[in-house]
Structures are given as C-alpha cells and as structure tokens.
XYZ file of C-alpha atoms in Angstrom:
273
model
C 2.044 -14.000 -10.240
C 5.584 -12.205 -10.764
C 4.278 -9.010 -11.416
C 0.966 -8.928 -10.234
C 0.460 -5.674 -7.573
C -2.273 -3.652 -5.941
C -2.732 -0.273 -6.158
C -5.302 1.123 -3.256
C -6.366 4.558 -3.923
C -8.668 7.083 -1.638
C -10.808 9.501 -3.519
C -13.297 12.475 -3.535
C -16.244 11.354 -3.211
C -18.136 14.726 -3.973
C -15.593 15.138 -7.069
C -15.262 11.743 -8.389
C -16.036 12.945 -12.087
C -12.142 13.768 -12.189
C -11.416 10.207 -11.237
C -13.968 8.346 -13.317
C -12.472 10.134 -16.151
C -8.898 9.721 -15.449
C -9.867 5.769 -14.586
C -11.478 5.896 -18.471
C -7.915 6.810 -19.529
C -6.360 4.038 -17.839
C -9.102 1.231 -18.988
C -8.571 2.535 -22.763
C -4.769 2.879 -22.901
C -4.076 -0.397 -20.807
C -5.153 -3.713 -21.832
C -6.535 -6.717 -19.567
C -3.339 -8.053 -19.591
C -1.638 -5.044 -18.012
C -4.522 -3.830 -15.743
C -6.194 -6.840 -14.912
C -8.805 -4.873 -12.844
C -10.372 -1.900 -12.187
C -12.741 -1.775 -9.228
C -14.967 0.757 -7.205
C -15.795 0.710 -3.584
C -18.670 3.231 -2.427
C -19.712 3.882 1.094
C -23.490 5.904 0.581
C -23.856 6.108 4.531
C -24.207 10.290 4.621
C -22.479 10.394 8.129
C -19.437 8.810 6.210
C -19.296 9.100 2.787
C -16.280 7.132 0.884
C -15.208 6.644 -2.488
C -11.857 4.177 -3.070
C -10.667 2.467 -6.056
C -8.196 -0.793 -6.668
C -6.498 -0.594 -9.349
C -4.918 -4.342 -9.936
C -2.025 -5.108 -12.705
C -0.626 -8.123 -14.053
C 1.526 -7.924 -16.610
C 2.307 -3.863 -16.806
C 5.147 -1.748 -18.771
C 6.720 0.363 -16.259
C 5.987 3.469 -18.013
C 2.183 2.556 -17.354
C 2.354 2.295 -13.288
C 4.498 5.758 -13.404
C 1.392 7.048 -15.937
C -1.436 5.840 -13.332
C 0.215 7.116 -10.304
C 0.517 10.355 -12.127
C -2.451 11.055 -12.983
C -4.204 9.798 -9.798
C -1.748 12.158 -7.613
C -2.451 15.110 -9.648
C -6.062 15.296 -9.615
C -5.755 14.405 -5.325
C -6.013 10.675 -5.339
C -4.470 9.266 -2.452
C -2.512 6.286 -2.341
C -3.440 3.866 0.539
C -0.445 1.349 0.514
C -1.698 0.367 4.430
C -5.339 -0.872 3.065
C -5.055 -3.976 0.740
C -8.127 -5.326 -1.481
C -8.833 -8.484 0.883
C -9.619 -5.789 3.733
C -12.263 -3.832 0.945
C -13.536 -7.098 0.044
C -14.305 -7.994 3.828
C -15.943 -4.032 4.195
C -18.215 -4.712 1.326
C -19.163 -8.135 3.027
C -20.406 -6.145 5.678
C -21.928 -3.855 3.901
C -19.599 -0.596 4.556
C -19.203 -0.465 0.861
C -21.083 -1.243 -2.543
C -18.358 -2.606 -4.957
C -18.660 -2.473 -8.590
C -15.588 -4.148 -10.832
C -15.449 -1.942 -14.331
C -14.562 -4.181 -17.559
C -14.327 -1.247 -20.007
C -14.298 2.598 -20.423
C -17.557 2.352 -21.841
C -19.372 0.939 -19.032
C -17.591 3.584 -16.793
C -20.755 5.665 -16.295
C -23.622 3.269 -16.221
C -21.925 1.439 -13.192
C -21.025 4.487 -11.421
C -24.525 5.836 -11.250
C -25.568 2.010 -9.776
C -22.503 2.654 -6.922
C -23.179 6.232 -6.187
C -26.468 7.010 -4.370
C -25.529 10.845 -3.758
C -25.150 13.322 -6.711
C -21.761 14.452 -7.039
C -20.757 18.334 -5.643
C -20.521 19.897 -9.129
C -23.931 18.837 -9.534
C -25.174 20.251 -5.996
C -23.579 23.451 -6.209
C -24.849 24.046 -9.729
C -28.293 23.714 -7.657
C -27.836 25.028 -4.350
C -25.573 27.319 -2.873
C -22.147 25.961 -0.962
C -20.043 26.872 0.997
C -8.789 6.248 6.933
C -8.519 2.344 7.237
C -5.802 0.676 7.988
C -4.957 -2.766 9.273
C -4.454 -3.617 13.069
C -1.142 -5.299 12.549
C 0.195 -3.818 9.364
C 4.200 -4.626 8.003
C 6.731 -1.893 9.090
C 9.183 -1.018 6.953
C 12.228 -0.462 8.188
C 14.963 1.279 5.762
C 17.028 4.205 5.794
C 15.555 7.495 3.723
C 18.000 6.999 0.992
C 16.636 3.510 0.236
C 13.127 4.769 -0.097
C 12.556 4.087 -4.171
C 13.169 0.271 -4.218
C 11.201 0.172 -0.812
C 8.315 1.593 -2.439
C 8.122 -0.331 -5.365
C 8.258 -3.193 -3.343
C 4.869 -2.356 -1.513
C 2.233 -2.573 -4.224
C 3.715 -6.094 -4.632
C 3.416 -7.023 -0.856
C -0.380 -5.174 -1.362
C -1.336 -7.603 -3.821
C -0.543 -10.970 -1.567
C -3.178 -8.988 1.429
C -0.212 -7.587 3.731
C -0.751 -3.737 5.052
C 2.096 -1.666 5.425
C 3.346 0.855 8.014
C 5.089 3.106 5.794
C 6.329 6.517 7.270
C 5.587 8.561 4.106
C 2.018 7.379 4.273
C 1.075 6.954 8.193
C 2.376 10.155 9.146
C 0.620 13.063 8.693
C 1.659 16.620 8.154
C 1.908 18.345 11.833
C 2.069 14.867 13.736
C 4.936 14.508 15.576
C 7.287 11.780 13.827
C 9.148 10.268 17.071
C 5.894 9.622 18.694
C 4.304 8.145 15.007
C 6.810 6.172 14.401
C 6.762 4.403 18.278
C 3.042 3.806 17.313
C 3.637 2.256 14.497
C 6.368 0.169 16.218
C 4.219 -1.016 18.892
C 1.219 -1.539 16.796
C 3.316 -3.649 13.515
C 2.810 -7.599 13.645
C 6.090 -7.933 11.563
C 8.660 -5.836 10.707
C 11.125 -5.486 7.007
C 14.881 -4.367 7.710
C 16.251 -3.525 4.475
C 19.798 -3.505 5.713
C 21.969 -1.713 3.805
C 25.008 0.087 3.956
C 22.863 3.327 4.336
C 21.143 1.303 7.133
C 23.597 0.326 9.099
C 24.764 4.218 9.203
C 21.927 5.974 10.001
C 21.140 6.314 13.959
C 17.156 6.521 13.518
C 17.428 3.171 11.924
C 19.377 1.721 14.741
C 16.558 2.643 17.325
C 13.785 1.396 14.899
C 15.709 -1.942 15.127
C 16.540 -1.528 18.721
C 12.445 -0.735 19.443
C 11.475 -4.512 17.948
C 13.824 -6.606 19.507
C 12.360 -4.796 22.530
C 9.102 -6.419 21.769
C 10.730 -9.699 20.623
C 12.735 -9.875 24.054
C 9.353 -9.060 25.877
C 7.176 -12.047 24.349
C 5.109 -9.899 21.646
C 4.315 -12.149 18.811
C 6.150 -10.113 16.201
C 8.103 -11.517 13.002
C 10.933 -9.747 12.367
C 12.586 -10.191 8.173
C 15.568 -8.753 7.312
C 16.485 -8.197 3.364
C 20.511 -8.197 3.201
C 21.641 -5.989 0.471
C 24.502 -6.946 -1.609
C 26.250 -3.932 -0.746
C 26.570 -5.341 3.189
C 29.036 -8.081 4.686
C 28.152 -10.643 6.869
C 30.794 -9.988 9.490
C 28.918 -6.163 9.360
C 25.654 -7.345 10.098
C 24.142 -6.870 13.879
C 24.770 -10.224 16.132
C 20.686 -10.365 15.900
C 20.340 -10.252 12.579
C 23.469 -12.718 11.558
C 21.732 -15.600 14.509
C 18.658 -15.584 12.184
C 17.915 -16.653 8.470
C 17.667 -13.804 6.021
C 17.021 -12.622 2.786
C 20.496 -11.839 0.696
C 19.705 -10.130 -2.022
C 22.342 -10.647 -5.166
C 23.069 -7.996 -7.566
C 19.910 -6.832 -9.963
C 17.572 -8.164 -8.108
C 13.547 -6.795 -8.131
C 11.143 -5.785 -5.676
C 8.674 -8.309 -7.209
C 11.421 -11.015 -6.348
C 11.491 -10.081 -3.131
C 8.211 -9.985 -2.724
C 7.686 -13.581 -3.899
C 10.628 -15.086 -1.627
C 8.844 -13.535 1.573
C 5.126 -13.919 0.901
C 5.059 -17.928 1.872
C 6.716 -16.380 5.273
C 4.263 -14.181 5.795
C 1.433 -16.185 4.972
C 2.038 -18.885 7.563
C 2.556 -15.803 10.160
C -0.193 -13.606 9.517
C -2.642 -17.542 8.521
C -3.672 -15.398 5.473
C-alpha cells in the first residue's frame, strides 16, 4: 500500500474522444502493476451532464505519473484532488453516475459507448449546426508557497486512503477573492495539515491560517489539527501550540507516501472512514 495513490480527474464530456484516447495511451504503456485501474464515471442526466475518470496506481515509475498528468492537463483534464474515489463510488450508488472500470486499451471503445448515452459534440456539430464536488469537511493544507511540490505529491497519496483536500491551487478559482476563499475553506475543513517549515514559520499568511484553527479549536469545533515538523525546524522554534501536542518529525529523505502512511490510521479514527 506504499505507493498506491488516486488520481481524480474532471473531463469534457462533449469532447471525451481526446480523453479516451489519451486514457488508451496510458492503459498500453503502463502495466497492471503500475496503473492498477482505470475507471469511468458518466452522469447522462441532460440538465447535468458529467464525465470524470480515476486513474489508480500501485506500483508506478515516477516518470509515468509526470507522463499522465501531462497529457491529461494538456488536452483540459482537470485534476480534482478535493473528490476521492469512495465519494464517486457512493454517487454511482445513487445513481448520479454509471461507472465502467476499463481492463485494456482494447476494450476502451466498446465500454464507452455502454457509459455514454449522448453522442459526443464532434459528432453533433458534424450534424447540426452549433454555436464541481467536493467533500463537506475536506483536509486543509496548510504550508507556505515555497513548500508547494512535496505538498502536492503528498495529496494523491492522502486521495487514495478517501480524505478530500482543501488545496488553494485547486479551490480557488480565477477572479475569487483569495482572503475570503481561504476563510471558507478554514471554516468549512474537518482537519487541518501544518507543514511547518522554516519557510512556514516566516511567512505571515501562514501565521493567520494557523491562528484561524486554533480559533475554532478554542471555540469547541470538532476539528483535528496535524502538524508535519520538517527537519529543517527546531523544537525550541516551534509555536507553544504546536510543541504541547504530538507531531509528525519528519527526518531527512523522507517521502510523501511515508507521510501519508504515518497519518492515515489518525485520520481514519477521526473522520470513522
């Protein structure tokens, strides 16, 4: 379980060819040992169309996640690290989506004709002329910008184990006003990640992200706050709140997927997943 990791992705619905084929790629250069599974979730209701895939790895070369993220990106894909594959499961239980798991390249097309009711827009405007979910108490991430490419790696890993994340790159959208997304997210997180590092500890938007949660812990809110001690940082220069508590010291070359795998039993007994 080391390495195994989600990958949630949104897509075009009306242009899904570009996916299908770039998901064809993926099933013929990766083995079932790498990516373990390849799965499509379809909503058909016209007043809501949807079209998401999970992408799930096990045992993956690096090179290969880069590859799939990639291509996804480039042809509009979008990654959904706030929706994990327990909550598409549950949507398909309840009929918001038909899911169809794809074993091989060659299968591809056959399936996707079962999932899709709706011919795709290519098709349409050949014919005729033409003109989000997210969990209600997700895992904020806490960490100053410069940390930002060990805290994403570590959320495909948290993805796999059925925790949503608050991340600002993804929750925010272009135009929204940051201060008042971020408060949201704050308020609306049922635990929070400090990834305190020297970088951290410096950086004054940090210090009111940590200041806004023990707010809500001082208040009563159920909230579970982790903090991941980077080697870089002394106790004696750690916050009185976060020295009274246990936390995570990380030791020199240390991996997001370890990480991942010393909080999950943490967040399992929290969250009752």
């Amino acid at each position: 379980m080391l390495n195994h990791r989600d990958f949630v992705w949104q897509c075009d619905y009306g242009d899904r060819q570009s996916t299908l084929e770039v998901l064809k790629e993926l099933l013929d250069s990766q083995n079932s040992y790498q990516l373990g599974m390849c799965t499509l979730f379809v909503n058909n209701n016209v007043y809501q169309l949807e079209f998401f895939v999970v992408l799930g790895y096990e045992e993956p070369e690096d090179f290969q996640i880069e590859s799939m993220k990639e291509k996804l990106s480039s042809i509009g894909a979008r990654l959904r690290a706030d929706i994990t594959f327990s909550q598409m499961i549950e949507l398909s239980l309840r009929k918001r989506f038909n899911s169809v798991e794809v074993p091989s390249s060659e299968e591809m097309d056959d399936l996707a004709n079962v999932a899709f009711q709706f011919h795709d827009r290519a098709f349409v405007s050949s014919r005729i002329p033409m003109g989000p979910i997210g969990s209600d108490l997700p895992v904020f991430l806490s960490h100053s910008s410069k940390d930002k490419p060990f805290v994403e790696e570590l959320m495909p890993y948290l993805n796999r184990h059925g925790l949503a994340i608050w991340y600002d790159k993804i929750n925010i959208s272009y135009g929204e006003s940051i201060v008042k997304a971020v408060m949201n997210g704050i308020d609306d997180s049922g635990a929070v990640i400090f990834f305190i590092t020297k970088n951290f500890l410096s950086s004054k938007w940090c210090e009111e992200e940590m200041e806004s949660f023990l707010s809500r812990v001082s208040e009563g809110d159920k909230i579970l706050p982790i903090s991941v001690v980077f080697p870089d940082v002394k106790h004696s220069d750690l916050p009185r709140f976060i020295r009274n508590k246990k936390y995570l010291r990380l030791e020199k070359e240390v991996t997001p997927s370890l990480v991942a795998n010393e909080l999950i039993p943490t967040f399992r007994e929290f969250f009752e997943l």
